[in-house]
Tab-separated table of C-alpha atoms in Angstrom:
chain	number	residue	atom	x	y	z
Z	1	MET	CA	121.520	56.487	105.661
Z	2	ALA	CA	118.643	58.130	107.762
Z	3	ASN	CA	117.911	56.610	111.269
Z	4	GLN	CA	114.364	55.897	112.222
Z	5	GLY	CA	112.596	58.359	113.991
Z	6	PRO	CA	109.358	58.851	115.895
Z	7	ALA	CA	106.601	58.039	113.929
Z	8	TYR	CA	103.097	59.249	113.553
Z	9	TYR	CA	103.970	63.052	113.115
Z	10	SER	CA	102.807	62.783	109.518
Z	11	PRO	CA	98.949	62.282	108.902
Z	12	TYR	CA	99.663	60.093	105.653
Z	13	PRO	CA	101.229	56.889	105.833
Z	14	ALA	CA	104.762	56.880	105.502
Z	15	ALA	CA	107.457	54.370	104.292
Z	16	THR	CA	109.511	54.800	107.661
Z	17	TYR	CA	106.514	53.425	109.508
Z	18	GLU	CA	107.218	50.197	107.681
Z	19	GLY	CA	111.179	50.208	108.361
Z	20	VAL	CA	111.843	51.264	104.815
Z	21	ILE	CA	114.699	53.943	105.009
Z	22	THR	CA	116.904	55.619	102.520
Z	23	PRO	CA	119.632	53.582	100.670
Z	24	PRO	CA	123.198	53.915	101.883
Z	25	GLU	CA	125.770	55.514	99.490
Z	26	GLY	CA	126.320	53.821	96.187
Z	27	LYS	CA	123.024	51.936	96.570
Z	28	ALA	CA	119.542	52.572	95.405
Z	29	LEU	CA	115.958	51.475	96.817
Z	30	LEU	CA	113.423	49.581	94.851
Z	31	LEU	CA	110.358	49.541	96.924
Z	32	GLU	CA	111.611	47.916	100.166
Z	33	ASP	CA	114.747	46.455	98.859
Z	34	VAL	CA	118.294	48.249	98.534
Z	35	VAL	CA	119.762	47.046	95.357
Z	36	ASP	CA	122.666	48.257	93.192
Z	37	GLU	CA	122.304	51.648	91.211
Z	38	GLU	CA	122.574	49.914	88.146
Z	39	ILE	CA	119.630	47.392	88.646
Z	40	ALA	CA	117.570	50.236	89.939
Z	41	MET	CA	118.135	52.183	87.056
Z	42	ARG	CA	116.984	49.344	84.496
Z	43	GLU	CA	113.998	48.817	86.613
Z	44	ILE	CA	113.001	52.647	86.494
Z	45	ALA	CA	113.602	52.610	82.831
Z	46	ARG	CA	111.352	49.570	82.175
Z	47	VAL	CA	108.710	51.055	84.364
Z	48	MET	CA	108.838	54.402	82.814
Z	49	LEU	CA	108.885	52.982	79.258
Z	50	THR	CA	105.760	50.540	79.747
Z	51	SER	CA	103.671	52.743	82.105
Z	52	GLU	CA	100.624	54.680	80.934
Z	53	ASN	CA	101.254	58.553	80.522
Z	54	ALA	CA	104.921	58.360	82.015
Z	55	THR	CA	105.732	61.657	83.324
Z	56	ILE	CA	108.803	63.543	84.533
Z	57	PHE	CA	108.180	66.456	87.195
Z	58	PRO	CA	111.319	68.771	86.999
Z	59	GLY	CA	111.549	71.018	90.174
Z	60	PRO	CA	113.009	74.439	90.565
Z	61	GLN	CA	116.480	73.240	90.983
Z	62	VAL	CA	116.706	72.285	87.422
Z	63	LEU	CA	114.033	74.359	85.892
Z	64	TYR	CA	116.282	77.443	86.513
Z	65	GLY	CA	119.641	77.979	85.344
Z	66	TRP	CA	121.079	78.851	89.031
Z	67	ASN	CA	124.216	77.321	88.553
Z	68	GLU	CA	126.271	75.676	85.599
Z	69	GLU	CA	125.218	71.983	86.957
Z	70	ALA	CA	121.391	73.006	86.765
Z	71	LYS	CA	122.090	74.104	83.072
Z	72	LYS	CA	123.733	70.801	82.231
Z	73	LYS	CA	120.969	68.606	84.110
Z	74	ALA	CA	118.445	70.623	81.973
Z	75	THR	CA	119.752	69.594	78.712
Z	76	LEU	CA	120.144	65.905	80.157
Z	77	ILE	CA	116.427	66.027	81.537
Z	78	LYS	CA	115.303	66.834	78.163
Z	79	GLU	CA	117.109	63.797	76.708
Z	80	MET	CA	115.882	61.653	79.167
Z	81	ALA	CA	112.350	62.657	78.471
Z	82	GLU	CA	112.857	61.821	74.973
Z	83	VAL	CA	114.409	58.499	75.635
Z	84	LEU	CA	111.860	57.404	77.885
Z	85	ASN	CA	108.934	58.869	75.772
Z	86	ALA	CA	107.972	60.860	78.622
Z	87	LYS	CA	106.068	63.881	78.868
Z	88	MET	CA	107.393	66.857	81.271
Z	89	ILE	CA	105.315	68.725	83.913
Z	90	PRO	CA	106.899	71.634	85.981
Z	91	MET	CA	106.858	72.061	89.577
Z	92	TYR	CA	108.071	75.675	89.361
Z	93	ASP	CA	107.165	76.648	92.654
Z	94	TYR	CA	106.071	75.178	96.123
Z	95	ARG	CA	103.569	78.045	97.137
Z	96	PRO	CA	99.834	76.923	97.747
Z	97	LYS	CA	98.154	77.453	94.654
Z	98	TYR	CA	94.842	79.573	94.952
Z	99	PRO	CA	92.115	79.131	94.146
Z	100	LYS	CA	93.431	75.970	92.145
Z	101	ILE	CA	96.173	74.555	90.210
Z	102	ASP	CA	95.915	73.806	86.503
Z	103	ALA	CA	96.618	70.146	86.979
Z	104	GLU	CA	96.709	69.862	82.881
Z	105	VAL	CA	100.138	71.731	82.731
Z	106	GLU	CA	101.465	72.225	86.348
Z	107	ILE	CA	101.836	70.236	89.701
Z	108	ASN	CA	102.108	71.546	93.071
Z	109	PRO	CA	103.704	69.690	96.108
Z	110	ASN	CA	101.003	70.499	98.426
Z	111	HIS	CA	98.471	68.706	96.316
Z	112	PRO	CA	100.381	66.595	93.595
Z	113	ASN	CA	97.495	64.063	93.411
Z	114	LEU	CA	95.434	66.500	91.590
Z	115	THR	CA	97.980	66.409	88.676
Z	116	ILE	CA	98.407	62.700	88.771
Z	117	TRP	CA	94.639	61.953	88.831
Z	118	HIS	CA	93.900	64.485	86.210
Z	119	ASN	CA	96.376	63.283	83.623
Z	120	ASN	CA	96.113	59.595	84.664
Z	121	ILE	CA	99.972	59.280	85.327
Z	122	LYS	CA	100.893	55.629	86.286
Z	123	ALA	CA	104.689	56.495	86.697
Z	124	ALA	CA	106.596	59.697	87.482
Z	125	ILE	CA	109.992	61.015	88.197
Z	126	PHE	CA	110.653	63.663	90.549
Z	127	ILE	CA	113.778	65.528	89.880
Z	128	GLY	CA	115.219	68.997	90.892
Z	129	VAL	CA	112.669	69.091	93.853
Z	130	HIS	CA	113.874	70.364	97.167
Z	131	CYS	CA	114.101	67.669	99.478
Z	132	HIS	CA	111.663	68.698	102.159
Z	133	TYR	CA	108.769	69.261	99.449
Z	134	ALA	CA	109.667	66.065	97.771
Z	135	ASN	CA	109.205	64.268	100.829
Z	136	VAL	CA	105.591	66.055	101.429
Z	137	ALA	CA	104.509	65.409	97.600
Z	138	LEU	CA	105.915	61.574	97.547
Z	139	LYS	CA	104.059	60.994	100.968
Z	140	ILE	CA	100.729	62.224	99.346
Z	141	VAL	CA	101.079	60.643	96.056
Z	142	ARG	CA	102.021	57.351	97.727
Z	143	ALA	CA	98.657	57.612	99.949
Z	144	GLU	CA	96.427	58.732	97.279
Z	145	THR	CA	97.286	57.145	93.857
Z	146	ASP	CA	98.482	54.266	92.078
Z	147	CYS	CA	101.290	56.127	90.410
Z	148	TYR	CA	104.948	54.553	90.504
Z	149	THR	CA	106.869	57.238	91.874
Z	150	ILE	CA	110.487	57.524	91.249
Z	151	ALA	CA	112.992	59.883	92.989
Z	152	ILE	CA	116.279	61.106	91.266
Z	153	CYS	CA	117.674	62.970	94.215
Z	154	GLY	CA	121.145	64.664	94.407
Z	155	LEU	CA	121.387	64.179	98.121
Z	156	SER	CA	120.121	60.890	99.991
Z	157	GLY	CA	117.236	59.895	98.439
Z	158	HIS	CA	113.581	59.322	99.385
Z	159	GLU	CA	112.086	56.445	101.048
Z	160	ASP	CA	108.600	57.363	100.249
Z	161	ALA	CA	109.228	56.820	96.533
Z	162	MET	CA	108.644	53.307	94.876
Z	163	ALA	CA	112.473	53.766	93.544
Z	164	THR	CA	115.106	56.080	94.631
Z	165	LEU	CA	118.420	56.783	93.188
Z	166	ARG	CA	120.853	59.229	95.358
Z	167	ASP	CA	123.750	61.114	94.630
Z	168	GLN	CA	122.558	61.903	91.215
Z	169	HIS	CA	124.258	64.673	89.268
Z	170	SER	CA	124.889	65.284	85.803
Z	171	HIS	CA	127.508	62.327	85.464
Z	172	GLU	CA	124.690	59.588	87.122
Z	173	LEU	CA	122.168	61.167	84.785
Z	174	GLU	CA	124.269	60.230	81.436
Z	175	LYS	CA	124.607	56.780	82.971
Z	176	PHE	CA	120.860	56.479	83.564
Z	177	ILE	CA	120.199	57.776	79.950
Z	178	LYS	CA	122.496	55.164	78.473
Z	179	ILE	CA	120.809	52.353	80.571
Z	180	ALA	CA	117.517	53.773	79.379
Z	181	LYS	CA	118.467	53.523	75.784
Z	182	GLU	CA	119.722	49.856	76.319
Z	183	VAL	CA	116.244	48.865	77.962
Z	184	LYS	CA	114.315	50.876	75.091
Z	185	ALA	CA	115.949	48.837	72.677
Z	186	GLU	CA	115.467	45.772	74.431
Z	187	LEU	CA	111.785	46.274	74.752
Z	188	GLY	CA	111.704	47.287	71.153
Z	189	LYS	CA	109.842	50.702	72.159
B	1	MET	CA	121.156	89.775	93.918
B	2	SER	CA	121.916	88.227	90.564
B	3	HIS	CA	118.557	88.178	88.315
B	4	ASP	CA	120.207	85.615	86.378
B	5	ILE	CA	119.453	82.769	88.782
B	6	TYR	CA	116.002	83.347	88.012
B	7	LYS	CA	116.208	82.575	84.355
B	8	ILE	CA	114.365	79.719	83.134
B	9	ASN	CA	116.529	77.152	81.275
B	10	PRO	CA	115.760	77.048	77.733
B	11	GLU	CA	114.846	73.147	77.692
B	12	PHE	CA	112.001	73.802	80.022
B	13	ARG	CA	110.780	77.164	78.451
B	14	GLU	CA	108.005	75.455	76.257
B	15	ILE	CA	106.634	73.548	79.244
B	16	MET	CA	106.379	76.547	81.623
B	17	PRO	CA	103.009	78.399	82.262
B	18	LYS	CA	102.993	81.498	80.157
B	19	GLU	CA	102.461	83.358	83.346
B	20	ILE	CA	105.823	82.363	84.639
B	21	ILE	CA	107.456	83.261	81.370
B	22	GLU	CA	106.070	86.461	81.589
B	23	LEU	CA	107.025	86.957	85.119
B	24	GLU	CA	110.698	86.261	84.117
B	25	GLU	CA	110.304	88.943	81.361
B	26	ASN	CA	108.070	91.787	82.440
B	27	ALA	CA	108.711	91.649	86.481
B	28	THR	CA	108.609	95.066	87.693
B	29	TRP	CA	112.134	95.016	89.345
B	30	ALA	CA	113.604	98.478	89.683
B	31	LYS	CA	116.437	97.620	87.416
B	32	ASN	CA	113.755	96.382	84.525
B	33	MET	CA	111.696	99.823	85.167
B	34	ASP	CA	112.296	103.481	83.751
B	35	LYS	CA	110.658	105.036	87.006
B	36	PRO	CA	109.846	103.019	90.287
B	37	ARG	CA	106.704	100.845	90.162
B	38	GLY	CA	103.700	102.099	91.449
B	39	ILE	CA	99.690	101.543	92.149
B	40	LYS	CA	99.334	101.753	88.428
B	41	GLU	CA	101.199	98.365	88.095
B	42	LEU	CA	98.479	96.703	90.512
B	43	PRO	CA	95.970	95.309	87.999
B	44	ASP	CA	98.378	93.346	85.804
B	45	THR	CA	101.544	92.271	87.585
B	46	LYS	CA	101.486	88.816	89.055
B	47	GLU	CA	104.327	89.546	91.717
B	48	LEU	CA	102.192	92.040	93.461
B	49	LEU	CA	100.182	89.353	95.386
B	50	GLU	CA	98.151	88.139	92.778
B	51	GLU	CA	96.687	85.385	94.987
B	52	HIS	CA	96.143	85.357	98.805
B	53	SER	CA	94.602	83.149	101.506
B	54	LEU	CA	93.087	85.776	103.736
B	55	CYS	CA	89.437	86.187	104.275
B	56	ALA	CA	87.387	87.480	101.362
B	57	GLY	CA	87.502	91.387	101.137
B	58	CYS	CA	89.916	91.574	104.064
B	59	PRO	CA	91.499	95.318	104.044
B	60	GLU	CA	95.092	93.796	104.773
B	61	ALA	CA	95.195	91.970	101.352
B	62	ALA	CA	94.629	95.302	99.631
B	63	ALA	CA	96.924	97.219	102.173
B	64	LEU	CA	99.583	95.048	101.430
B	65	ARG	CA	99.495	95.217	97.562
B	66	TYR	CA	99.715	99.021	97.979
B	67	VAL	CA	102.986	98.722	100.204
B	68	LEU	CA	104.574	96.206	97.698
B	69	SER	CA	103.700	98.431	94.753
B	70	ALA	CA	105.339	101.201	96.499
B	71	LEU	CA	108.653	99.960	97.494
B	72	PRO	CA	111.226	101.941	95.925
B	73	LYS	CA	113.735	98.782	95.197
B	74	PRO	CA	111.853	95.474	95.494
B	75	GLU	CA	114.561	93.426	94.513
B	76	ASP	CA	116.840	94.817	97.388
B	77	THR	CA	114.155	94.940	99.916
B	78	ILE	CA	113.803	92.562	102.945
B	79	ILE	CA	110.360	92.635	104.753
B	80	VAL	CA	110.288	91.214	108.424
B	81	ASN	CA	107.185	90.030	109.516
B	82	SER	CA	105.728	88.603	112.712
B	83	THR	CA	102.981	85.937	113.372
B	84	GLY	CA	99.400	87.052	112.481
B	85	CYS	CA	97.293	87.326	109.226
B	86	THR	CA	99.875	89.102	107.546
B	87	SER	CA	102.217	86.158	107.930
B	88	LEU	CA	99.908	84.036	105.670
B	89	MET	CA	100.522	86.466	102.740
B	90	PHE	CA	104.044	86.279	102.421
B	91	PRO	CA	104.567	82.671	101.066
B	92	HIS	CA	102.583	84.285	98.183
B	93	ILE	CA	104.831	87.285	97.359
B	94	ALA	CA	108.120	87.721	95.344
B	95	LEU	CA	110.110	89.318	97.594
B	96	HIS	CA	112.764	88.320	100.418
B	97	THR	CA	110.652	87.765	103.731
B	98	VAL	CA	111.927	86.706	106.914
B	99	HIS	CA	109.351	85.342	109.882
B	100	SER	CA	110.445	86.483	113.074
B	101	LEU	CA	109.115	85.479	116.644
B	102	PHE	CA	105.980	87.092	117.606
B	103	GLY	CA	106.987	90.852	118.770
B	104	ASN	CA	110.713	90.354	117.926
B	105	GLN	CA	110.535	91.832	114.472
B	106	ASN	CA	112.168	95.046	115.045
B	107	ALA	CA	115.091	93.390	117.035
B	108	VAL	CA	115.690	90.863	113.963
B	109	ALA	CA	115.350	93.796	111.471
B	110	SER	CA	117.931	95.866	113.364
B	111	GLY	CA	120.282	92.657	112.848
B	112	ILE	CA	119.354	92.310	109.395
B	113	LYS	CA	120.010	95.873	108.260
B	114	ARG	CA	123.428	95.989	109.914
B	115	VAL	CA	124.447	93.037	108.470
B	116	LEU	CA	123.361	94.078	104.979
B	117	ASP	CA	125.221	97.480	105.368
B	118	TRP	CA	128.497	95.706	106.409
B	119	ARG	CA	128.032	92.777	103.617
B	120	PHE	CA	126.766	95.031	100.801
B	121	PRO	CA	128.446	98.494	101.215
B	122	ASP	CA	127.580	99.560	98.033
B	123	THR	CA	124.154	98.606	97.435
B	124	GLN	CA	121.012	100.389	99.223
B	125	LYS	CA	119.158	97.672	100.916
B	126	ASP	CA	115.796	98.487	102.565
B	127	VAL	CA	114.695	96.663	105.330
B	128	VAL	CA	110.760	96.990	106.257
B	129	VAL	CA	109.207	95.679	109.404
B	130	LEU	CA	105.319	94.712	108.640
B	131	ALA	CA	103.681	93.415	111.463
B	132	GLY	CA	100.036	93.655	113.318
B	133	ASP	CA	99.243	95.796	116.392
B	134	GLY	CA	99.548	92.977	118.604
B	135	ALA	CA	103.489	92.210	117.463
B	136	THR	CA	104.261	95.786	117.282
B	137	VAL	CA	102.429	97.738	120.087
B	138	ASP	CA	101.491	94.862	122.788
B	139	ILE	CA	104.180	92.144	123.016
B	140	GLY	CA	106.649	93.724	120.727
B	141	LEU	CA	106.606	97.282	121.883
B	142	ASP	CA	109.882	97.171	123.782
B	143	TYR	CA	111.585	95.772	120.923
B	144	THR	CA	109.515	98.587	118.542
B	145	LEU	CA	110.716	101.492	120.783
B	146	GLN	CA	113.917	100.223	121.536
B	147	SER	CA	114.690	100.120	117.527
B	148	PHE	CA	113.510	103.797	117.280
B	149	PHE	CA	115.927	105.130	120.256
B	150	ARG	CA	118.623	103.253	118.592
B	151	GLN	CA	117.899	104.908	115.599
B	152	GLU	CA	117.888	101.850	113.230
B	153	LYS	CA	117.461	102.636	109.803
B	154	ILE	CA	114.513	100.637	109.282
B	155	THR	CA	110.798	101.370	108.438
B	156	THR	CA	108.085	99.879	110.433
B	157	ILE	CA	104.497	99.659	109.363
B	158	CYS	CA	101.916	98.281	111.729
B	159	PHE	CA	98.824	96.899	109.861
B	160	ASP	CA	96.584	97.932	112.720
B	161	ASN	CA	93.256	96.090	112.926
B	162	GLU	CA	92.724	96.957	116.505
B	163	VAL	CA	92.208	93.016	117.701
B	164	TYR	CA	94.066	89.863	117.843
B	165	ALA	CA	92.316	88.709	114.976
B	166	ASN	CA	93.626	85.095	113.971
B	167	THR	CA	93.314	83.937	117.560
B	168	GLY	CA	89.754	84.584	117.917
B	169	GLY	CA	89.515	88.111	118.839
B	170	GLN	CA	91.254	89.259	122.102
B	171	GLU	CA	91.539	93.086	122.648
B	172	SER	CA	94.866	94.878	121.828
B	173	GLY	CA	96.407	97.826	123.121
B	174	MET	CA	95.349	99.325	119.913
B	175	THR	CA	91.718	98.399	120.215
B	176	ALA	CA	89.311	101.406	120.874
B	177	LYS	CA	87.986	101.864	124.356
B	178	GLY	CA	84.553	100.279	124.807
B	179	GLN	CA	85.111	97.939	121.954
B	180	VAL	CA	83.489	94.481	122.748
B	181	PHE	CA	84.918	91.239	121.082
B	182	LYS	CA	84.289	87.605	121.205
B	183	MET	CA	87.017	87.352	123.791
B	184	ALA	CA	86.717	90.569	125.218
B	185	PRO	CA	83.047	90.587	126.294
B	186	THR	CA	83.365	93.398	128.802
B	187	GLY	CA	84.593	95.699	126.710
B	188	LYS	CA	87.891	97.575	126.459
B	189	LYS	CA	88.570	99.649	129.586
B	190	PHE	CA	91.297	102.275	128.529
B	191	ASP	CA	92.064	104.259	125.358
B	192	LYS	CA	93.679	103.298	122.286
B	193	VAL	CA	97.335	103.557	122.646
B	194	PRO	CA	98.318	106.557	120.180
B	195	MET	CA	101.554	104.596	118.837
B	196	TRP	CA	102.426	107.253	116.017
B	197	GLU	CA	102.802	109.530	118.909
B	198	LEU	CA	104.836	107.398	120.721
B	199	ALA	CA	107.038	106.940	117.571
B	200	LYS	CA	107.609	110.735	117.240
B	201	THR	CA	108.546	111.058	121.080
B	202	SER	CA	110.966	108.146	120.850
B	203	GLY	CA	113.208	109.281	117.813
B	204	CYS	CA	111.336	108.498	114.766
B	205	HIS	CA	111.518	110.854	111.720
B	206	TYR	CA	108.630	110.036	110.025
B	207	SER	CA	105.463	108.884	111.721
B	208	VAL	CA	102.098	108.554	109.956
B	209	ASN	CA	98.525	107.570	111.139
B	210	MET	CA	96.271	106.601	108.254
B	211	THR	CA	93.563	104.205	107.062
B	212	ALA	CA	94.101	102.054	103.796
B	213	SER	CA	91.213	103.715	102.262
B	214	ALA	CA	93.281	105.557	99.625
B	215	PRO	CA	95.849	103.525	97.627
B	216	LYS	CA	97.908	106.390	96.440
B	217	ALA	CA	98.061	108.035	99.771
B	218	VAL	CA	99.340	104.669	101.321
B	219	ALA	CA	102.046	104.206	98.392
B	220	LYS	CA	103.179	107.970	99.047
B	221	ALA	CA	103.655	107.238	102.504
B	222	VAL	CA	105.548	103.978	102.102
B	223	ARG	CA	107.969	105.549	99.764
B	224	GLU	CA	108.549	108.491	101.839
B	225	ALA	CA	109.073	106.337	104.936
B	226	ILE	CA	111.497	104.085	103.412
B	227	LEU	CA	113.316	106.990	101.669
B	228	VAL	CA	113.671	108.586	105.190
B	229	ALA	CA	114.774	105.463	106.898
B	230	ARG	CA	117.799	105.065	104.193
B	231	GLU	CA	119.371	108.072	105.257
B	232	ILE	CA	117.882	109.898	108.320
B	233	GLY	CA	116.710	107.213	110.711
B	234	PRO	CA	113.703	105.190	111.885
B	235	THR	CA	110.210	105.617	110.462
B	236	TYR	CA	106.758	104.401	111.444
B	237	ILE	CA	103.497	104.194	109.477
B	238	ASN	CA	100.327	103.272	111.469
B	239	LEU	CA	97.687	101.966	108.798
B	240	TYR	CA	94.207	100.726	109.760
B	241	THR	CA	93.349	97.657	108.316
B	242	PRO	CA	90.142	96.672	110.203
B	243	CYS	CA	89.402	93.067	110.550
B	244	ILE	CA	85.801	92.624	109.225
B	245	LEU	CA	85.033	89.405	110.623
B	246	GLU	CA	85.751	90.572	114.044
B	247	ILE	CA	83.781	93.716	113.825
B	248	GLY	CA	80.890	92.210	112.145
B	249	LEU	CA	81.065	93.608	108.727
B	250	SER	CA	80.372	91.559	105.311
B	251	ALA	CA	83.132	91.408	102.755
B	252	ASN	CA	82.271	94.476	100.935
B	253	GLU	CA	82.243	96.763	103.773
B	254	GLY	CA	85.796	97.017	104.683
B	255	LEU	CA	86.461	100.232	102.481
B	256	GLY	CA	83.617	101.882	104.100
B	257	GLU	CA	84.704	101.402	107.301
B	258	MET	CA	88.413	102.600	106.475
B	259	LYS	CA	86.633	105.774	105.030
B	260	ASP	CA	84.517	106.419	108.295
B	261	GLN	CA	87.570	106.107	110.337
B	262	ASP	CA	89.405	108.369	108.257
B	263	LYS	CA	87.537	111.163	109.836
B	264	ASP	CA	87.700	109.631	113.378
B	265	ARG	CA	90.383	107.455	115.105
B	266	PHE	CA	92.500	107.660	112.225
B	267	ALA	CA	92.195	111.160	111.201
B	268	SER	CA	95.400	112.144	109.201
B	269	TYR	CA	98.522	112.378	111.784
B	270	LYS	CA	101.826	113.046	109.974
B	271	HIS	CA	105.028	114.107	111.878
B	272	VAL	CA	108.245	114.530	109.751
B	273	SER	CA	111.512	115.785	111.198
B	274	PRO	CA	113.165	118.637	109.789
B	275	GLU	CA	116.159	116.647	108.546
B	276	ALA	CA	113.679	114.245	106.955
B	277	GLU	CA	111.543	117.120	105.401
B	278	GLU	CA	115.009	118.381	103.874
B	279	TYR	CA	115.730	115.022	102.615
B	280	LEU	CA	112.335	114.427	101.037
B	281	LYS	CA	112.676	117.752	99.278
B	282	LYS	CA	116.012	116.468	97.668
B	283	CYS	CA	114.381	113.044	96.771
B	284	LYS	CA	111.447	114.668	94.932
B	285	ALA	CA	114.025	116.897	93.034
B	286	GLU	CA	116.001	113.883	92.044
B	287	GLY	CA	112.443	112.076	90.923
B	288	LEU	CA	112.602	109.595	93.560
B	289	LEU	CA	109.001	110.519	94.717
C-alpha cells in the first residue's frame, strides 16, 4: 500500500492530493472507497455494460506474446471484451506520436484524452499498461474527460482510476469474466 | 535477443494498426535480410526514424537515419547517447539505447561493451556512442580520449554542429574561430579542435572527418568504423550536422551548408591504421561491406 508523498509535482490534479491511495492487498478501490475485490468487479462490469462506447485499452504487456502469462491474458481479454460488449483500442507503444495519432484506432499515454474525446468513450479499462505510463494516462484522463476509468493492474493498482483492481493475473481475470457474465445476465444485456 | 517477444498475440492482430503488423513482419533486422540493410531502405522502413521531434530540416535527423541504416546488426547494437538534440530522437528509434550523463558516454559504453562480451561470448554485440560535440569534445573529452587510450572496442560518432544548440547557442571547442552566437557575442577566440586528429593520435584505428551531405559516404564510414571496432580497436567519426537555427539558415538550407563545408572545415580526412585496412579488405571479400 502506497504512502502519501509530497504533492504538487504533477501539473494535473492527482487522487493522492485528496488522500486517495492504492488499496491494500486483497482489496480494490472504487472511487475513494476500499472495497472487497468481488464488489469492485461487479461494479466494474455494471459500469462497462451500461456506459456508452465502453472500451478496453490493452497495453504492450498483453499485446505482445513475451511470456506464457501474456499469451493467456490475451485470450482472456478478448473474451472479456466479448462479455462486456466492449471495443478494444491498443496502446501499442509509449512514444509521443508525431505529427498526430489516429484517435480512431490507437491510444497514446501522452495524450490519451484525444482518443477518449474522439470516440466518445464513457468507460474504459486499462490493462497491460506499464505502471508509470498508466499513471500518466490516468491522470490526464481524470483531468480532461468524463470517462470512468478502470485499472486492472498486475501490481498494486492505480489511485487515479475511478476503479482499480490490484494483483490481477489470469486466474483473477477468469474470476472477473465469470462475474461479468452474471452481471450481464442480471442486466439482461 | 529473442525476436519472439515482439510477436503480437493473435487475439489482438485485428485491432493493431497495419504499420505495426508490417513492422513485425518486415523489420530490417539482420536475421530477416539476405544482405545488410542500407540507405535504399530509408524511404519505406518505419524503424529507421520515421518521425522525429527535431526542428524542421535539421541535418541531424537525416544523419541519424543514415547511421541507423548502416548498422551491420541493428538488433545486436546498443547506442549510448548523451544529453543534447540527439537525445530527443532516441525515444523514436527501434533500437537499444542508453542515455548517459552528459560527457560520460564513452565511459558508459566501455562498461557496456565489456559486460556484453562477458555475458554473450558467442554473439557479436556492437556498441556505438553517438553524442554531440559538447559531450564528446568539450565536457566529455577526458572520457572520450581515455576510451581510445584503453583501446575499447567501441565506435564513437560525434554529431558536430559546432555549438551548444539546445541550450541557446554557446560556443563549443568545435566552434570555428571567429564564429558569433547568441550566447557568444564577441566571437570565438581560438581554433576549432581537430578532434579527428586527436583521435588518431590517441589510438583510434579509424578516424574520419566529414559532413552528412552524402548519405552513401556516411553509411560506408559508419559500417567500416563499426566493423573495425569489432575486431581491431576504437574508431571515431566526426560528422558535421549544422544547427541551421543557430547559424541563421532556413529549413531547406542545411544540405547546401554541408556541401559548402565539404570543401572547407570538413574537407575529407580519413585515417585507417594498417591492421584496420587489412581487416576491411577481408570484410569486403566476405561481403560485409
